[in-house]
Tab-separated table of C-alpha atoms and ligand atoms in Angstrom:
chain	number	residue	atom	x	y	z
M	864	MET	CA	110.736	78.054	88.565
M	865	SER	CA	113.950	77.077	86.860
M	866	MET	CA	116.891	77.713	89.070
M	867	GLN	CA	120.592	78.050	88.723
M	868	TYR	CA	122.261	76.379	91.669
M	869	PRO	CA	124.797	78.530	93.480
M	870	GLU	CA	127.923	76.723	94.600
M	871	TRP	CA	127.915	77.255	98.362
M	872	ILE	CA	125.412	76.675	101.165
M	873	TRP	CA	125.715	77.367	104.877
M	874	HIS	CA	124.760	74.200	106.773
M	875	ASN	CA	125.008	73.556	110.518
M	876	GLY	CA	127.784	76.048	111.073
M	877	ALA	CA	129.919	75.518	107.963
M	878	ILE	CA	129.955	76.667	104.363
M	879	LYS	CA	129.555	73.537	102.259
M	880	HIS	CA	129.580	72.811	98.581
M	881	TRP	CA	126.066	72.474	97.072
M	882	ALA	CA	126.539	68.702	96.598
M	883	GLU	CA	127.523	68.204	100.226
M	884	ALA	CA	124.705	70.174	101.860
M	885	THR	CA	122.413	67.162	102.229
M	886	THR	CA	120.161	65.675	104.875
M	887	HIS	CA	119.143	62.109	105.665
M	888	VAL	CA	115.960	60.578	104.199
M	889	MET	CA	114.875	59.784	107.749
M	890	SER	CA	114.953	63.457	108.764
M	891	HIS	CA	111.828	64.371	110.707
M	892	ALA	CA	111.027	67.385	108.501
M	893	LEU	CA	110.826	65.306	105.346
M	894	HIS	CA	108.100	63.139	106.833
M	895	TYR	CA	106.179	65.638	108.912
M	896	GLY	CA	106.728	69.111	107.418
M	897	SER	CA	108.564	70.199	110.577
M	898	SER	CA	110.658	73.032	109.187
M	899	VAL	CA	110.495	76.797	109.539
M	900	PHE	CA	112.008	79.120	106.996
M	901	GLU	CA	112.396	82.626	105.630
M	902	GLY	CA	112.728	84.259	102.246
M	903	ILE	CA	114.867	87.409	102.264
M	904	ARG	CA	115.969	89.644	99.406
M	905	THR	CA	119.149	91.534	98.799
M	906	TYR	CA	119.147	94.726	96.746
M	907	GLN	CA	121.777	96.873	95.109
M	908	THR	CA	121.555	100.466	96.306
M	909	PRO	CA	123.580	103.607	95.503
M	910	ASN	CA	125.374	102.944	98.805
M	911	GLY	CA	126.195	99.325	98.015
M	912	PRO	CA	124.388	96.000	98.450
M	913	VAL	CA	121.968	95.532	101.360
M	914	ILE	CA	119.891	92.751	102.892
M	915	PHE	CA	116.340	94.006	103.316
M	916	ARG	CA	115.023	93.690	106.879
M	917	LEU	CA	117.395	90.814	107.639
M	918	THR	CA	116.895	91.024	111.402
M	919	ASP	CA	113.103	91.217	111.116
M	920	HIS	CA	113.076	88.117	108.900
M	921	ASN	CA	115.307	86.106	111.194
M	922	THR	CA	113.329	87.286	114.226
M	923	ARG	CA	110.240	85.859	112.493
M	924	LEU	CA	112.201	82.626	111.859
M	925	PHE	CA	112.681	82.294	115.619
M	926	ALA	CA	109.025	83.168	116.236
M	927	SER	CA	107.959	80.396	113.843
M	928	ALA	CA	110.272	77.973	115.688
M	929	LYS	CA	108.781	79.059	119.020
M	930	ILE	CA	105.241	78.437	117.779
M	931	TYR	CA	106.212	74.894	116.802
M	932	ASP	CA	108.284	74.408	119.986
M	933	MET	CA	111.424	73.826	117.945
M	934	ALA	CA	114.728	74.454	119.741
M	935	MET	CA	117.004	76.907	117.913
M	936	PRO	CA	120.678	76.251	118.653
M	937	TYR	CA	121.706	79.711	117.395
M	938	THR	CA	120.952	83.365	118.049
M	939	VAL	CA	119.278	85.709	115.560
M	940	GLU	CA	122.629	87.477	115.112
M	941	GLN	CA	124.341	84.164	114.296
M	942	VAL	CA	121.743	83.422	111.623
M	943	ASN	CA	122.158	86.988	110.307
M	944	GLN	CA	125.879	86.330	110.024
M	945	ALA	CA	125.283	82.981	108.288
M	946	CYS	CA	123.167	84.883	105.742
M	947	ARG	CA	125.949	87.363	105.088
M	948	ASP	CA	128.577	84.604	104.940
M	949	VAL	CA	126.730	82.547	102.337
M	950	ILE	CA	126.231	85.564	100.101
M	951	HIS	CA	129.913	86.393	100.291
M	952	ALA	CA	130.831	82.754	99.644
M	953	ASN	CA	128.862	82.949	96.404
M	954	ASN	CA	130.623	86.196	95.413
M	955	ASN	CA	127.498	88.379	95.814
M	956	THR	CA	125.924	86.838	92.688
M	957	THR	CA	122.544	86.045	94.289
M	958	ASP	CA	119.551	88.155	95.357
M	959	TYR	CA	117.526	85.851	97.613
M	960	LEU	CA	118.271	84.092	100.909
M	961	ARG	CA	116.555	81.039	102.334
M	962	PRO	CA	117.324	80.209	105.966
M	963	VAL	CA	115.576	76.963	106.900
M	964	ALA	CA	115.588	75.303	110.326
M	965	TYR	CA	114.265	71.773	110.490
M	966	ARG	CA	113.876	68.805	112.746
M	967	GLY	CA	116.631	66.554	111.480
M	968	LEU	CA	117.761	63.050	112.279
M	969	GLY	CA	117.542	61.432	115.700
M	970	GLY	CA	114.390	60.455	117.463
M	971	PHE	CA	111.300	59.664	115.532
M	972	GLY	CA	107.629	60.063	116.209
M	973	LEU	CA	105.624	63.244	116.306
M	974	SER	CA	106.662	64.507	119.720
M	975	ALA	CA	110.329	63.461	119.565
M	976	ASP	CA	112.873	66.096	120.572
M	977	THR	CA	114.701	65.764	117.290
M	978	PRO	CA	117.746	68.032	116.970
M	979	THR	CA	117.266	71.161	114.880
M	980	ASP	CA	119.421	71.553	111.789
M	981	LEU	CA	119.844	74.881	110.056
M	982	ALA	CA	120.778	75.706	106.502
M	983	VAL	CA	120.997	79.006	104.645
M	984	ALA	CA	120.823	78.763	100.877
M	985	THR	CA	120.938	81.628	98.424
M	986	TRP	CA	120.082	81.948	94.764
M	987	LYS	CA	119.071	84.389	92.087
M	988	MET	CA	115.310	84.865	92.263
M	989	GLY	CA	114.711	87.731	89.809
M	990	GLN	CA	110.965	88.325	89.357
M	991	TYR	CA	109.086	85.510	91.083
M	992	LEU	CA	105.779	85.728	89.220
M	993	GLY	CA	107.401	86.242	85.815
M	994	ALA	CA	109.113	88.954	83.769
M	995	SER	CA	107.386	92.369	83.516
M	996	VAL	CA	104.572	91.502	85.966
M	997	LEU	CA	105.541	94.483	88.119
M	998	GLU	CA	104.434	96.769	85.273
M	999	GLN	CA	101.634	94.768	83.665
M	1000	GLY	CA	100.101	92.842	86.537
M	1001	ILE	CA	98.811	89.297	86.636
M	1002	ASP	CA	95.487	87.564	86.201
M	1003	ALA	CA	94.442	85.874	89.438
M	1004	CYS	CA	91.645	83.550	90.499
M	1005	VAL	CA	90.009	82.660	93.776
M	1006	SER	CA	91.048	79.156	94.700
M	1007	SER	CA	88.688	76.284	95.368
M	1008	TRP	CA	91.018	75.562	98.331
M	1009	GLN	CA	90.498	77.504	101.553
M	1010	ARG	CA	93.220	78.448	104.006
M	1011	PHE	CA	93.343	76.330	107.175
M	1012	ALA	CA	91.200	77.424	110.111
M	1013	PRO	CA	93.132	79.231	112.895
M	1014	ASN	CA	92.553	76.371	115.342
M	1015	THR	CA	94.066	73.814	112.953
M	1016	LEU	CA	97.454	75.254	111.959
M	1017	PRO	CA	98.989	78.578	113.003
M	1018	ALA	CA	99.162	80.724	109.863
M	1019	GLY	CA	101.477	83.136	111.667
M	1020	ALA	CA	104.290	80.569	111.538
M	1021	LYS	CA	106.232	80.351	108.307
M	1022	ALA	CA	106.485	76.579	108.583
M	1023	GLY	CA	107.120	74.060	105.816
M	1024	GLY	CA	103.943	72.088	106.511
M	1025	ASN	CA	101.785	75.214	106.149
M	1026	TYR	CA	102.934	75.423	102.541
M	1027	LEU	CA	100.944	72.355	101.544
M	1028	SER	CA	98.073	74.842	101.500
M	1029	GLY	CA	99.988	77.281	99.290
M	1030	GLN	CA	100.952	74.492	96.905
M	1031	LEU	CA	97.329	73.498	96.371
M	1032	VAL	CA	96.332	77.106	95.720
M	1033	ALA	CA	99.258	77.961	93.427
M	1034	ARG	CA	99.195	74.728	91.436
M	1035	GLU	CA	95.460	74.932	90.828
M	1036	ALA	CA	95.815	78.544	89.627
M	1037	ARG	CA	98.668	77.715	87.226
M	1038	ARG	CA	96.825	74.658	85.888
M	1039	LEU	CA	93.844	76.868	85.079
M	1040	GLY	CA	96.097	79.399	83.329
M	1041	PHE	CA	96.188	82.086	86.057
M	1042	GLY	CA	99.288	83.838	87.370
M	1043	GLU	CA	98.396	83.259	91.032
M	1044	GLY	CA	95.599	82.004	93.273
M	1045	ILE	CA	93.908	83.843	96.142
M	1046	ALA	CA	92.502	81.854	99.051
M	1047	LEU	CA	89.526	82.535	101.279
M	1048	ALA	CA	89.789	81.920	105.017
M	1049	SER	CA	87.592	79.295	106.684
M	1050	THR	CA	85.229	82.188	107.515
M	1051	GLY	CA	84.617	82.614	103.784
M	1052	LEU	CA	86.282	86.033	103.868
M	1053	LEU	CA	89.439	86.942	101.968
M	1054	SER	CA	92.728	85.640	103.302
M	1055	GLU	CA	95.784	85.987	101.041
M	1056	GLY	CA	97.544	84.721	97.939
M	1057	ALA	CA	99.357	81.388	97.787
M	1058	GLY	CA	102.551	83.086	98.936
M	1059	GLU	CA	101.620	86.776	99.091
M	1060	ASN	CA	99.537	89.196	101.122
M	1061	LEU	CA	96.773	91.215	99.495
M	1062	PHE	CA	96.048	94.929	99.284
M	1063	LEU	CA	93.177	96.632	97.529
M	1064	VAL	CA	92.232	100.248	96.933
M	1065	PHE	CA	88.660	101.155	97.679
M	1066	GLU	CA	87.179	104.617	98.236
M	1067	GLY	CA	90.656	106.153	98.114
M	1068	ALA	CA	92.147	104.116	100.979
M	1069	LEU	CA	94.404	101.072	101.030
M	1070	HIS	CA	92.779	98.024	102.587
M	1071	THR	CA	94.503	94.810	103.608
M	1072	THR	CA	93.207	91.657	105.214
M	1073	PRO	CA	93.880	91.254	108.977
M	1074	VAL	CA	96.161	88.679	110.651
M	1075	SER	CA	93.018	86.971	111.973
M	1076	ALA	CA	92.256	85.941	108.355
M	1077	ALA	CA	94.671	82.944	108.429
M	1078	LEU	CA	97.539	84.755	106.768
M	1079	LEU	CA	101.241	85.151	107.256
M	1080	ASN	CA	101.972	88.571	108.726
M	1081	GLY	CA	104.230	89.571	105.866
M	1082	ILE	CA	107.226	91.814	106.265
M	1083	THR	CA	106.480	93.372	102.869
M	1084	ARG	CA	102.900	93.960	104.082
M	1085	ASN	CA	104.275	95.720	107.143
M	1086	THR	CA	106.692	97.714	104.976
M	1087	ILE	CA	103.845	98.889	102.739
M	1088	ILE	CA	101.572	99.800	105.663
M	1089	THR	CA	104.403	101.807	107.240
M	1090	LEU	CA	105.567	103.600	104.064
M	1091	ALA	CA	102.010	104.374	102.942
M	1092	ARG	CA	101.098	105.844	106.345
M	1093	ASP	CA	104.343	107.875	106.342
M	1094	ALA	CA	103.254	109.259	102.962
M	1095	GLY	CA	99.799	110.185	104.282
M	1096	VAL	CA	97.882	107.337	102.598
M	1097	GLU	CA	95.118	105.896	104.769
M	1098	VAL	CA	95.619	102.165	105.436
M	1099	VAL	CA	92.873	99.994	106.891
M	1100	GLU	CA	93.335	96.406	108.101
M	1101	ARG	CA	89.930	94.785	107.873
M	1102	ASP	CA	87.939	91.728	106.949
M	1103	LEU	CA	86.993	91.825	103.289
M	1104	PRO	CA	84.470	89.726	101.404
M	1105	ARG	CA	85.384	88.133	98.077
M	1106	GLU	CA	83.395	90.534	95.934
M	1107	TYR	CA	85.695	93.396	96.928
M	1108	LEU	CA	88.200	91.778	94.584
M	1109	TYR	CA	85.823	92.589	91.736
M	1110	LEU	CA	84.625	95.999	92.968
M	1111	CYS	CA	87.866	97.605	94.105
M	1112	ASP	CA	89.683	100.215	92.007
M	1113	GLU	CA	93.115	98.628	92.376
M	1114	LEU	CA	94.484	95.367	93.685
M	1115	PHE	CA	97.977	94.054	94.296
M	1116	MET	CA	99.841	91.226	95.981
M	1117	CYS	CA	102.998	91.612	97.972
M	1118	GLY	CA	105.726	89.490	99.424
M	1119	THR	CA	109.475	89.175	99.479
M	1120	ALA	CA	109.459	87.103	96.288
M	1121	ALA	CA	106.497	88.819	94.561
M	1122	GLU	CA	107.548	92.315	95.749
M	1123	ILE	CA	104.569	94.464	94.660
M	1124	THR	CA	102.703	92.726	91.869
M	1125	PRO	CA	99.578	94.408	90.488
M	1126	ILE	CA	96.565	92.212	89.761
M	1127	ARG	CA	94.716	93.195	86.590
M	1128	SER	CA	91.871	90.694	86.768
M	1129	VAL	CA	90.280	88.248	89.202
M	1130	ASP	CA	88.107	85.343	88.057
M	1131	GLY	CA	87.896	86.951	84.616
M	1132	ARG	CA	86.642	90.323	85.962
M	1133	GLN	CA	88.871	93.282	85.136
M	1134	VAL	CA	90.165	95.161	88.177
M	1135	GLY	CA	89.728	98.929	87.759
M	1136	THR	CA	91.157	99.986	84.408
M	1137	GLY	CA	93.033	96.680	84.026
M	1138	LYS	CA	96.322	98.541	84.492
M	1139	PRO	CA	98.275	99.307	87.669
M	1140	GLY	CA	96.499	102.309	89.217
M	1141	PRO	CA	97.960	105.432	90.843
M	1142	VAL	CA	98.006	104.101	94.419
M	1143	THR	CA	99.685	100.853	93.351
M	1144	ARG	CA	102.287	102.836	91.414
M	1145	ARG	CA	102.833	105.139	94.383
M	1146	VAL	CA	103.350	102.150	96.693
M	1147	GLN	CA	105.782	100.610	94.180
M	1148	GLU	CA	107.645	103.938	94.016
M	1149	LEU	CA	107.863	104.174	97.800
M	1150	PHE	CA	108.978	100.543	98.119
M	1151	PHE	CA	111.554	100.447	95.322
M	1152	GLY	CA	112.562	103.994	96.295
M	1153	LEU	CA	114.122	102.478	99.428
M	1154	PHE	CA	116.695	100.764	97.217
M	1155	GLU	CA	117.146	103.698	94.853
M	1156	GLY	CA	117.895	106.128	97.682
M	1157	LYS	CA	114.607	108.011	97.036
M	1158	THR	CA	112.617	106.795	100.048
M	1159	PRO	CA	114.473	107.540	103.280
M	1160	ASP	CA	115.299	104.411	105.287
M	1161	LYS	CA	114.019	105.803	108.596
M	1162	ARG	CA	113.964	102.488	110.417
M	1163	GLY	CA	117.266	100.846	109.550
M	1164	TRP	CA	115.674	98.308	107.208
M	1165	LEU	CA	118.590	98.316	104.774
M	1166	GLU	CA	121.088	96.107	106.582
M	1167	ALA	CA	124.720	95.859	105.607
M	1168	LEU	CA	125.770	92.891	103.616
A	392	LIG	N1	101.902	84.982	102.831
A	392	LIG	C1	102.512	83.820	102.567
A	392	LIG	C2	101.749	82.552	102.676
A	392	LIG	C3	103.864	83.812	102.193
A	392	LIG	O1	104.484	82.670	101.927
A	392	LIG	C4	104.556	85.033	102.088
A	392	LIG	C5	105.995	85.035	101.669
A	392	LIG	N2	106.849	84.856	102.755
A	392	LIG	C6	103.877	86.213	102.383
A	392	LIG	C7	102.543	86.147	102.744
A	392	LIG	C8	104.578	87.537	102.352
A	392	LIG	O2	105.480	87.606	103.411
A	392	LIG	P1	106.802	88.487	103.358
A	392	LIG	O3	106.415	89.815	102.879
A	392	LIG	O4	107.317	88.481	104.737
A	392	LIG	O5	107.730	87.793	102.388
């Protein structure tokens, strides 16, 4: 992903210039993966710019920190405000926020009570998996790498170290010429994409893999489940074997970065007609409708910027 660096970053309570928002090479997180983070999008709506589910994302940030027993020297509302401040500092030119809390400098060793540093960066993400994928879909493969077993690392934490798994899956997929990789859980059943949750359409219902399948409980996943149920679409959270990827009528990935990306083939097998199907399109309409003023925001998900 090429990236244009925005000028300002929020770091430990102050807005700093990009070049000054640095951390020491002896920071704990750099050695041990001890960071927790979020990815949050902003959208333009007819009523002005919004941050999508800001509070839910930062609540998950604190949940991830709790799982890893990492002290958070701020409140959720303070991190929300840091998110708003950094967007304003960059003149509302970005569409993606990245709060990251990490064990910094001071105390070394695995169990050290290293102080927690916090940064909030922002940049322009655009379409994460490439231009026009939302319409055309991507070709995916099942990775040779499995997700970690639930008694090894907690998949429910969005922690830096967990993303070693995602890197193996995503890099293998790209090297083989695929748009994204899908991982199986240690049970051999479907888990999720390298950085996205999975939905498939089978016998008219939407199916998604359960949180027990070593996945991150995505906020986009929750948004889709909620909007689909509101619209009368049946949604089932269930264990799914790999072959359902080949046999389903429709398949898509979702996440803050990926939004709702249709998958047109898996392991060289065409999914359904090879084009985004009616349920996928309906879910895209409901989701993007939130930002177009077409889907009512019943739950206060569109938060003021
Ligand atoms: N799974 C993984 C591993 C992810 O990194 C992400 C992106 N945060 C997701 C799922 C989707 O989560 P969300 O919808 O909250 O962005």
